[in-house]
Amino acid sequence: MSNLNLKENWFTIILIVLVAVSCGLLIGKFLRPKGSDLIPEEQTNTPKQKKLLPQSPQTTYLNVSEKDILFPKVGGTKNLLITTDGAEWHVSNCQNWLTYSLNGNELSLQCDNNSTLNERSGYVIIESGDMASSVFVKQSQWATRLEISTTNLQVPISGGTYRITVNTDADDYKVDTWDPCSVEKFSDYFTITVNENAGYGQYFNVYVNVTTNLNLKKTIKIHQKGKCRTCRGTGSIKCSNTFCEFGHTLEYNAFTGYNEYVICPTCRGKGSVECPSCRGSGKEQ
Ligand SMILES: [Zn+2]
Ligand SMILES: [Zn+2]
């Protein structure tokens, strides 16, 4: 009986010890701080050991005065201020439509004219040591200026040729017109030639615009004189004397007792008088 009791007691003791050991292991596992498995690895690879190697002083800051630049279609130059404690700085990436030059702590960006008909953009990267800074550069494709030397032309009946200068930041411009005149285009001016006018006075327009910005549009209003509308270009109008017929009027002759044709005193026999509108020229004044 005592043997059995002893056996049972040993068994209980072993069981208790086993439970206690496994509990201790579990508690130890859960009480360990999170991520602590990584601690030994970090400690074996400390970055401080790297910094002990001999090398030039590290760059701790690298600032550029502007982060966003917008160039107009024609391009231009932009100067940026670079502030850094690095021993040197340089440009590691630049768009092919930009050129740059370094001068002390200044970075100068020169942008070409944009003839691509599309907006373009990209990053310019500045580096110093392990640090890098970027500048976003964008360039518009839209023209912004269209000026012409004349928007109003008074053309005589005989016609003429007129030179109109064009001032625009677009690469090209268009001139729209039709019959009464012809246009010859050159790089910074065009000519309008108006033919002689055999008809009445006329009004017409010539339109100038640029394809890279249809909102930029100019109109040249042209007035060409023509025939006088009062006399239809003849220079004379019918005699204003209402009794006049072909330059003569009927008058009673007391001696003969008959009505007789006499020369009209108003037109002196011509039947017509000088047109008051054009003073006889037949042309619009
Ligand atoms: Zn008359
Ligand atoms: Zn007239």
PDB file of N, CA and C in Angstrom, residues 181-270:
ATOM      1  N   CYS A 181      -9.361  90.285-101.870  1.00  0.00           N
ATOM      2  CA  CYS A 181      -7.938  90.552-101.699  1.00  0.00           C
ATOM      3  C   CYS A 181      -7.144  89.258-101.668  1.00  0.00           C
ATOM      4  N   SER A 182      -5.833  89.375-101.823  1.00  0.00           N
ATOM      5  CA  SER A 182      -4.959  88.209-101.720  1.00  0.00           C
ATOM      6  C   SER A 182      -3.912  88.500-100.651  1.00  0.00           C
ATOM      7  N   VAL A 183      -3.378  87.440-100.064  1.00  0.00           N
ATOM      8  CA  VAL A 183      -2.441  87.582 -98.948  1.00  0.00           C
ATOM      9  C   VAL A 183      -1.158  86.828 -99.268  1.00  0.00           C
ATOM     10  N   GLU A 184      -0.038  87.448 -98.965  1.00  0.00           N
ATOM     11  CA  GLU A 184       1.240  86.759 -99.087  1.00  0.00           C
ATOM     12  C   GLU A 184       1.887  86.774 -97.705  1.00  0.00           C
ATOM     13  N   LYS A 185       2.266  85.589 -97.236  1.00  0.00           N
ATOM     14  CA  LYS A 185       2.748  85.452 -95.858  1.00  0.00           C
ATOM     15  C   LYS A 185       4.266  85.351 -95.786  1.00  0.00           C
ATOM     16  N   PHE A 186       4.855  86.051 -94.825  1.00  0.00           N
ATOM     17  CA  PHE A 186       6.279  85.947 -94.535  1.00  0.00           C
ATOM     18  C   PHE A 186       6.416  85.647 -93.043  1.00  0.00           C
ATOM     19  N   SER A 187       7.654  85.485 -92.565  1.00  0.00           N
ATOM     20  CA  SER A 187       7.801  85.012 -91.179  1.00  0.00           C
ATOM     21  C   SER A 187       7.222  85.982 -90.151  1.00  0.00           C
ATOM     22  N   ASP A 188       7.504  87.273 -90.290  1.00  0.00           N
ATOM     23  CA  ASP A 188       6.994  88.186 -89.265  1.00  0.00           C
ATOM     24  C   ASP A 188       6.118  89.311 -89.834  1.00  0.00           C
ATOM     25  N   TYR A 189       5.712  89.150 -91.063  1.00  0.00           N
ATOM     26  CA  TYR A 189       4.733  90.088 -91.628  1.00  0.00           C
ATOM     27  C   TYR A 189       4.022  89.434 -92.807  1.00  0.00           C
ATOM     28  N   PHE A 190       2.903  90.022 -93.209  1.00  0.00           N
ATOM     29  CA  PHE A 190       2.236  89.554 -94.418  1.00  0.00           C
ATOM     30  C   PHE A 190       1.722  90.766 -95.174  1.00  0.00           C
ATOM     31  N   THR A 191       1.438  90.574 -96.464  1.00  0.00           N
ATOM     32  CA  THR A 191       0.904  91.684 -97.257  1.00  0.00           C
ATOM     33  C   THR A 191      -0.516  91.356 -97.692  1.00  0.00           C
ATOM     34  N   ILE A 192      -1.349  92.382 -97.718  1.00  0.00           N
ATOM     35  CA  ILE A 192      -2.706  92.255 -98.236  1.00  0.00           C
ATOM     36  C   ILE A 192      -2.770  93.094 -99.507  1.00  0.00           C
ATOM     37  N   THR A 193      -3.135  92.478-100.604  1.00  0.00           N
ATOM     38  CA  THR A 193      -3.292  93.226-101.856  1.00  0.00           C
ATOM     39  C   THR A 193      -4.772  93.247-102.224  1.00  0.00           C
ATOM     40  N   VAL A 194      -5.295  94.457-102.339  1.00  0.00           N
ATOM     41  CA  VAL A 194      -6.708  94.629-102.685  1.00  0.00           C
ATOM     42  C   VAL A 194      -6.770  95.118-104.128  1.00  0.00           C
ATOM     43  N   ASN A 195      -7.575  94.446-104.940  1.00  0.00           N
ATOM     44  CA  ASN A 195      -7.692  94.816-106.358  1.00  0.00           C
ATOM     45  C   ASN A 195      -8.512  96.085-106.530  1.00  0.00           C
ATOM     46  N   GLU A 196      -8.441  96.634-107.738  1.00  0.00           N
ATOM     47  CA  GLU A 196      -9.263  97.800-108.062  1.00  0.00           C
ATOM     48  C   GLU A 196     -10.731  97.399-107.944  1.00  0.00           C
ATOM     49  N   ASN A 197     -11.543  98.321-107.465  1.00  0.00           N
ATOM     50  CA  ASN A 197     -12.949  98.009-107.248  1.00  0.00           C
ATOM     51  C   ASN A 197     -13.820  98.623-108.341  1.00  0.00           C
ATOM     52  N   ALA A 198     -14.457  97.748-109.119  1.00  0.00           N
ATOM     53  CA  ALA A 198     -15.328  98.224-110.199  1.00  0.00           C
ATOM     54  C   ALA A 198     -16.764  98.394-109.698  1.00  0.00           C
ATOM     55  N   GLY A 199     -17.042  97.901-108.519  1.00  0.00           N
ATOM     56  CA  GLY A 199     -18.402  97.970-107.989  1.00  0.00           C
ATOM     57  C   GLY A 199     -18.565  99.065-106.957  1.00  0.00           C
ATOM     58  N   TYR A 200     -19.584  98.917-106.169  1.00  0.00           N
ATOM     59  CA  TYR A 200     -19.821  99.875-105.096  1.00  0.00           C
ATOM     60  C   TYR A 200     -18.830  99.631-103.952  1.00  0.00           C
ATOM     61  N   GLY A 201     -18.805 100.565-103.039  1.00  0.00           N
ATOM     62  CA  GLY A 201     -17.913 100.425-101.875  1.00  0.00           C
ATOM     63  C   GLY A 201     -18.173  99.115-101.147  1.00  0.00           C
ATOM     64  N   GLN A 202     -17.118  98.513-100.600  1.00  0.00           N
ATOM     65  CA  GLN A 202     -17.292  97.213 -99.950  1.00  0.00           C
ATOM     66  C   GLN A 202     -16.549  97.143 -98.611  1.00  0.00           C
ATOM     67  N   TYR A 203     -17.109  96.322 -97.740  1.00  0.00           N
ATOM     68  CA  TYR A 203     -16.510  96.060 -96.422  1.00  0.00           C
ATOM     69  C   TYR A 203     -16.199  94.583 -96.340  1.00  0.00           C
ATOM     70  N   PHE A 204     -15.032  94.228 -95.901  1.00  0.00           N
ATOM     71  CA  PHE A 204     -14.736  92.815 -95.661  1.00  0.00           C
ATOM     72  C   PHE A 204     -13.649  92.702 -94.596  1.00  0.00           C
ATOM     73  N   ASN A 205     -13.491  91.483 -94.065  1.00  0.00           N
ATOM     74  CA  ASN A 205     -12.547  91.234 -92.962  1.00  0.00           C
ATOM     75  C   ASN A 205     -11.461  90.258 -93.359  1.00  0.00           C
ATOM     76  N   VAL A 206     -10.295  90.440 -92.768  1.00  0.00           N
ATOM     77  CA  VAL A 206      -9.217  89.461 -92.883  1.00  0.00           C
ATOM     78  C   VAL A 206      -8.939  88.996 -91.452  1.00  0.00           C
ATOM     79  N   TYR A 207      -8.883  87.679 -91.237  1.00  0.00           N
ATOM     80  CA  TYR A 207      -8.678  87.137 -89.885  1.00  0.00           C
ATOM     81  C   TYR A 207      -7.268  86.570 -89.733  1.00  0.00           C
ATOM     82  N   VAL A 208      -6.648  86.904 -88.616  1.00  0.00           N
ATOM     83  CA  VAL A 208      -5.311  86.392 -88.322  1.00  0.00           C
ATOM     84  C   VAL A 208      -5.410  85.590 -87.024  1.00  0.00           C
ATOM     85  N   ASN A 209      -4.867  84.374 -87.007  1.00  0.00           N
ATOM     86  CA  ASN A 209      -4.851  83.620 -85.752  1.00  0.00           C
ATOM     87  C   ASN A 209      -3.649  82.690 -85.694  1.00  0.00           C
ATOM     88  N   VAL A 210      -3.443  82.102 -84.524  1.00  0.00           N
ATOM     89  CA  VAL A 210      -2.343  81.135 -84.351  1.00  0.00           C
ATOM     90  C   VAL A 210      -2.955  79.797 -83.958  1.00  0.00           C
ATOM     91  N   THR A 211      -2.442  78.714 -84.519  1.00  0.00           N
ATOM     92  CA  THR A 211      -3.040  77.400 -84.265  1.00  0.00           C
ATOM     93  C   THR A 211      -2.761  76.913 -82.845  1.00  0.00           C
ATOM     94  N   THR A 212      -1.696  77.443 -82.219  1.00  0.00           N
ATOM     95  CA  THR A 212      -1.357  76.960 -80.878  1.00  0.00           C
ATOM     96  C   THR A 212      -2.133  77.683 -79.781  1.00  0.00           C
ATOM     97  N   ASN A 213      -3.080  78.540 -80.175  1.00  0.00           N
ATOM     98  CA  ASN A 213      -4.010  79.114 -79.213  1.00  0.00           C
ATOM     99  C   ASN A 213      -5.100  79.822 -79.998  1.00  0.00           C
ATOM    100  N   LEU A 214      -6.201  79.097 -80.198  1.00  0.00           N
ATOM    101  CA  LEU A 214      -7.256  79.649 -81.064  1.00  0.00           C
ATOM    102  C   LEU A 214      -7.961  80.848 -80.440  1.00  0.00           C
ATOM    103  N   ASN A 215      -7.729  81.077 -79.157  1.00  0.00           N
ATOM    104  CA  ASN A 215      -8.330  82.265 -78.523  1.00  0.00           C
ATOM    105  C   ASN A 215      -7.614  83.537 -78.939  1.00  0.00           C
ATOM    106  N   LEU A 216      -6.416  83.382 -79.443  1.00  0.00           N
ATOM    107  CA  LEU A 216      -5.677  84.549 -79.928  1.00  0.00           C
ATOM    108  C   LEU A 216      -6.104  84.776 -81.374  1.00  0.00           C
ATOM    109  N   LYS A 217      -6.853  85.843 -81.590  1.00  0.00           N
ATOM    110  CA  LYS A 217      -7.393  86.083 -82.922  1.00  0.00           C
ATOM    111  C   LYS A 217      -7.477  87.578 -83.154  1.00  0.00           C
ATOM    112  N   LYS A 218      -7.104  88.007 -84.366  1.00  0.00           N
ATOM    113  CA  LYS A 218      -7.192  89.424 -84.710  1.00  0.00           C
ATOM    114  C   LYS A 218      -7.992  89.563 -85.994  1.00  0.00           C
ATOM    115  N   THR A 219      -8.728  90.660 -86.066  1.00  0.00           N
ATOM    116  CA  THR A 219      -9.527  90.931 -87.257  1.00  0.00           C
ATOM    117  C   THR A 219      -9.078  92.253 -87.863  1.00  0.00           C
ATOM    118  N   ILE A 220      -8.853  92.241 -89.176  1.00  0.00           N
ATOM    119  CA  ILE A 220      -8.553  93.489 -89.883  1.00  0.00           C
ATOM    120  C   ILE A 220      -9.808  93.863 -90.663  1.00  0.00           C
ATOM    121  N   LYS A 221     -10.379  95.000 -90.299  1.00  0.00           N
ATOM    122  CA  LYS A 221     -11.590  95.458 -90.995  1.00  0.00           C
ATOM    123  C   LYS A 221     -11.151  96.329 -92.168  1.00  0.00           C
ATOM    124  N   ILE A 222     -11.603  95.948 -93.347  1.00  0.00           N
ATOM    125  CA  ILE A 222     -11.188  96.661 -94.555  1.00  0.00           C
ATOM    126  C   ILE A 222     -12.399  97.309 -95.215  1.00  0.00           C
ATOM    127  N   HIS A 223     -12.246  98.570 -95.553  1.00  0.00           N
ATOM    128  CA  HIS A 223     -13.280  99.254 -96.326  1.00  0.00           C
ATOM    129  C   HIS A 223     -12.634  99.766 -97.599  1.00  0.00           C
ATOM    130  N   GLN A 224     -13.165  99.318 -98.723  1.00  0.00           N
ATOM    131  CA  GLN A 224     -12.669  99.838-100.005  1.00  0.00           C
ATOM    132  C   GLN A 224     -13.773 100.663-100.658  1.00  0.00           C
ATOM    133  N   LYS A 225     -13.409 101.860-101.040  1.00  0.00           N
ATOM    134  CA  LYS A 225     -14.379 102.723-101.691  1.00  0.00           C
ATOM    135  C   LYS A 225     -14.705 102.187-103.075  1.00  0.00           C
ATOM    136  N   GLY A 226     -15.902 102.630-103.621  1.00  0.00           N
ATOM    137  CA  GLY A 226     -16.318 102.159-104.945  1.00  0.00           C
ATOM    138  C   GLY A 226     -17.083 103.260-105.664  1.00  0.00           C
ATOM    139  N   LYS A 227     -18.004 102.829-106.497  1.00  0.00           N
ATOM    140  CA  LYS A 227     -18.806 103.791-107.253  1.00  0.00           C
ATOM    141  C   LYS A 227     -19.735 104.543-106.300  1.00  0.00           C
ATOM    142  N   CYS A 228     -20.078 105.809-106.717  1.00  0.00           N
ATOM    143  CA  CYS A 228     -21.038 106.598-105.924  1.00  0.00           C
ATOM    144  C   CYS A 228     -22.429 105.968-106.061  1.00  0.00           C
ATOM    145  N   ARG A 229     -23.051 105.716-104.918  1.00  0.00           N
ATOM    146  CA  ARG A 229     -24.358 105.065-104.948  1.00  0.00           C
ATOM    147  C   ARG A 229     -25.461 106.031-105.384  1.00  0.00           C
ATOM    148  N   THR A 230     -25.266 107.334-105.151  1.00  0.00           N
ATOM    149  CA  THR A 230     -26.305 108.320-105.495  1.00  0.00           C
ATOM    150  C   THR A 230     -26.485 108.384-107.020  1.00  0.00           C
ATOM    151  N   CYS A 231     -25.368 108.442-107.757  1.00  0.00           N
ATOM    152  CA  CYS A 231     -25.440 108.591-109.228  1.00  0.00           C
ATOM    153  C   CYS A 231     -25.067 107.307-109.947  1.00  0.00           C
ATOM    154  N   ARG A 232     -24.887 106.221-109.197  1.00  0.00           N
ATOM    155  CA  ARG A 232     -24.475 104.906-109.731  1.00  0.00           C
ATOM    156  C   ARG A 232     -23.169 105.001-110.519  1.00  0.00           C
ATOM    157  N   GLY A 233     -22.362 105.917-110.108  1.00  0.00           N
ATOM    158  CA  GLY A 233     -21.040 106.030-110.721  1.00  0.00           C
ATOM    159  C   GLY A 233     -20.987 106.918-111.960  1.00  0.00           C
ATOM    160  N   THR A 234     -22.137 107.507-112.353  1.00  0.00           N
ATOM    161  CA  THR A 234     -22.138 108.321-113.582  1.00  0.00           C
ATOM    162  C   THR A 234     -21.650 109.741-113.327  1.00  0.00           C
ATOM    163  N   GLY A 235     -21.719 110.185-112.084  1.00  0.00           N
ATOM    164  CA  GLY A 235     -21.278 111.546-111.764  1.00  0.00           C
ATOM    165  C   GLY A 235     -22.386 112.576-111.904  1.00  0.00           C
ATOM    166  N   SER A 236     -23.528 112.156-112.470  1.00  0.00           N
ATOM    167  CA  SER A 236     -24.636 113.120-112.613  1.00  0.00           C
ATOM    168  C   SER A 236     -25.964 112.465-112.263  1.00  0.00           C
ATOM    169  N   ILE A 237     -26.904 113.286-111.849  1.00  0.00           N
ATOM    170  CA  ILE A 237     -28.247 112.776-111.548  1.00  0.00           C
ATOM    171  C   ILE A 237     -29.259 113.553-112.398  1.00  0.00           C
ATOM    172  N   LYS A 238     -30.451 113.002-112.517  1.00  0.00           N
ATOM    173  CA  LYS A 238     -31.511 113.642-113.308  1.00  0.00           C
ATOM    174  C   LYS A 238     -31.764 115.058-112.787  1.00  0.00           C
ATOM    175  N   CYS A 239     -32.067 115.964-113.724  1.00  0.00           N
ATOM    176  CA  CYS A 239     -32.329 117.363-113.372  1.00  0.00           C
ATOM    177  C   CYS A 239     -33.401 117.451-112.293  1.00  0.00           C
ATOM    178  N   SER A 240     -33.140 118.285-111.309  1.00  0.00           N
ATOM    179  CA  SER A 240     -34.056 118.382-110.171  1.00  0.00           C
ATOM    180  C   SER A 240     -35.318 119.179-110.489  1.00  0.00           C
ATOM    181  N   ASN A 241     -35.354 119.859-111.638  1.00  0.00           N
ATOM    182  CA  ASN A 241     -36.556 120.603-112.052  1.00  0.00           C
ATOM    183  C   ASN A 241     -37.610 119.586-112.476  1.00  0.00           C
ATOM    184  N   THR A 242     -38.736 119.531-111.747  1.00  0.00           N
ATOM    185  CA  THR A 242     -39.749 118.500-112.014  1.00  0.00           C
ATOM    186  C   THR A 242     -40.410 118.670-113.376  1.00  0.00           C
ATOM    187  N   PHE A 243     -40.329 119.882-113.994  1.00  0.00           N
ATOM    188  CA  PHE A 243     -40.952 120.105-115.319  1.00  0.00           C
ATOM    189  C   PHE A 243     -39.971 119.790-116.452  1.00  0.00           C
ATOM    190  N   CYS A 244     -38.704 119.490-116.079  1.00  0.00           N
ATOM    191  CA  CYS A 244     -37.659 119.273-117.093  1.00  0.00           C
ATOM    192  C   CYS A 244     -37.807 117.912-117.752  1.00  0.00           C
ATOM    193  N   GLU A 245     -37.843 117.908-119.095  1.00  0.00           N
ATOM    194  CA  GLU A 245     -37.828 116.656-119.838  1.00  0.00           C
ATOM    195  C   GLU A 245     -36.699 116.727-120.841  1.00  0.00           C
ATOM    196  N   PHE A 246     -35.707 115.892-120.650  1.00  0.00           N
ATOM    197  CA  PHE A 246     -34.534 115.859-121.531  1.00  0.00           C
ATOM    198  C   PHE A 246     -33.919 117.240-121.709  1.00  0.00           C
ATOM    199  N   GLY A 247     -33.896 118.024-120.640  1.00  0.00           N
ATOM    200  CA  GLY A 247     -33.223 119.328-120.683  1.00  0.00           C
ATOM    201  C   GLY A 247     -34.127 120.474-121.123  1.00  0.00           C
ATOM    202  N   HIS A 248     -35.408 120.174-121.349  1.00  0.00           N
ATOM    203  CA  HIS A 248     -36.319 121.230-121.799  1.00  0.00           C
ATOM    204  C   HIS A 248     -37.589 121.246-120.969  1.00  0.00           C
ATOM    205  N   THR A 249     -38.173 122.441-120.897  1.00  0.00           N
ATOM    206  CA  THR A 249     -39.449 122.573-120.191  1.00  0.00           C
ATOM    207  C   THR A 249     -40.462 123.240-121.142  1.00  0.00           C
ATOM    208  N   LEU A 250     -41.714 122.911-120.921  1.00  0.00           N
ATOM    209  CA  LEU A 250     -42.787 123.512-121.750  1.00  0.00           C
ATOM    210  C   LEU A 250     -43.164 124.871-121.163  1.00  0.00           C
ATOM    211  N   GLU A 251     -43.179 125.908-122.060  1.00  0.00           N
ATOM    212  CA  GLU A 251     -43.598 127.243-121.578  1.00  0.00           C
ATOM    213  C   GLU A 251     -44.583 127.870-122.578  1.00  0.00           C
ATOM    214  N   TYR A 252     -45.499 128.639-122.065  1.00  0.00           N
ATOM    215  CA  TYR A 252     -46.500 129.288-122.923  1.00  0.00           C
ATOM    216  C   TYR A 252     -45.912 130.531-123.582  1.00  0.00           C
ATOM    217  N   ASN A 253     -46.024 130.563-124.944  1.00  0.00           N
ATOM    218  CA  ASN A 253     -45.520 131.723-125.676  1.00  0.00           C
ATOM    219  C   ASN A 253     -46.690 132.643-125.987  1.00  0.00           C
ATOM    220  N   ALA A 254     -46.670 133.806-125.349  1.00  0.00           N
ATOM    221  CA  ALA A 254     -47.781 134.749-125.472  1.00  0.00           C
ATOM    222  C   ALA A 254     -47.923 135.277-126.915  1.00  0.00           C
ATOM    223  N   PHE A 255     -46.812 135.321-127.628  1.00  0.00           N
ATOM    224  CA  PHE A 255     -46.880 135.830-129.006  1.00  0.00           C
ATOM    225  C   PHE A 255     -47.533 134.843-129.957  1.00  0.00           C
ATOM    226  N   THR A 256     -47.139 133.595-129.808  1.00  0.00           N
ATOM    227  CA  THR A 256     -47.675 132.595-130.728  1.00  0.00           C
ATOM    228  C   THR A 256     -48.971 131.999-130.208  1.00  0.00           C
ATOM    229  N   GLY A 257     -49.154 132.071-128.890  1.00  0.00           N
ATOM    230  CA  GLY A 257     -50.350 131.487-128.275  1.00  0.00           C
ATOM    231  C   GLY A 257     -50.226 129.981-128.095  1.00  0.00           C
ATOM    232  N   TYR A 258     -48.986 129.442-128.234  1.00  0.00           N
ATOM    233  CA  TYR A 258     -48.765 128.001-128.040  1.00  0.00           C
ATOM    234  C   TYR A 258     -47.787 127.725-126.891  1.00  0.00           C
ATOM    235  N   ASN A 259     -47.868 126.463-126.361  1.00  0.00           N
ATOM    236  CA  ASN A 259     -46.849 125.990-125.412  1.00  0.00           C
ATOM    237  C   ASN A 259     -45.630 125.553-126.213  1.00  0.00           C
ATOM    238  N   GLU A 260     -44.484 126.039-125.847  1.00  0.00           N
ATOM    239  CA  GLU A 260     -43.266 125.712-126.597  1.00  0.00           C
ATOM    240  C   GLU A 260     -42.174 125.153-125.658  1.00  0.00           C
ATOM    241  N   TYR A 261     -41.309 124.248-126.157  1.00  0.00           N
ATOM    242  CA  TYR A 261     -40.188 123.714-125.377  1.00  0.00           C
ATOM    243  C   TYR A 261     -39.056 124.723-125.346  1.00  0.00           C
ATOM    244  N   VAL A 262     -38.601 125.030-124.182  1.00  0.00           N
ATOM    245  CA  VAL A 262     -37.434 125.909-124.043  1.00  0.00           C
ATOM    246  C   VAL A 262     -36.370 125.190-123.223  1.00  0.00           C
ATOM    247  N   ILE A 263     -35.150 125.665-123.333  1.00  0.00           N
ATOM    248  CA  ILE A 263     -34.040 125.043-122.579  1.00  0.00           C
ATOM    249  C   ILE A 263     -34.274 125.194-121.067  1.00  0.00           C
ATOM    250  N   CYS A 264     -34.132 124.082-120.335  1.00  0.00           N
ATOM    251  CA  CYS A 264     -34.349 124.081-118.870  1.00  0.00           C
ATOM    252  C   CYS A 264     -33.294 124.959-118.201  1.00  0.00           C
ATOM    253  N   PRO A 265     -33.724 125.931-117.410  1.00  0.00           N
ATOM    254  CA  PRO A 265     -32.751 126.819-116.768  1.00  0.00           C
ATOM    255  C   PRO A 265     -31.927 126.101-115.670  1.00  0.00           C
ATOM    256  N   THR A 266     -32.468 125.033-115.141  1.00  0.00           N
ATOM    257  CA  THR A 266     -31.758 124.338-114.051  1.00  0.00           C
ATOM    258  C   THR A 266     -30.559 123.543-114.590  1.00  0.00           C
ATOM    259  N   CYS A 267     -30.776 122.787-115.661  1.00  0.00           N
ATOM    260  CA  CYS A 267     -29.696 121.931-116.176  1.00  0.00           C
ATOM    261  C   CYS A 267     -29.089 122.489-117.455  1.00  0.00           C
ATOM    262  N   ARG A 268     -29.608 123.616-117.861  1.00  0.00           N
ATOM    263  CA  ARG A 268     -29.131 124.284-119.087  1.00  0.00           C
ATOM    264  C   ARG A 268     -29.130 123.336-120.297  1.00  0.00           C
ATOM    265  N   GLY A 269     -30.192 122.580-120.376  1.00  0.00           N
ATOM    266  CA  GLY A 269     -30.386 121.737-121.570  1.00  0.00           C
ATOM    267  C   GLY A 269     -29.782 120.345-121.497  1.00  0.00           C
ATOM    268  N   LYS A 270     -29.044 120.075-120.412  1.00  0.00           N
ATOM    269  CA  LYS A 270     -28.379 118.760-120.356  1.00  0.00           C
ATOM    270  C   LYS A 270     -29.293 117.632-119.855  1.00  0.00           C
TER     271      LYS A 270
END
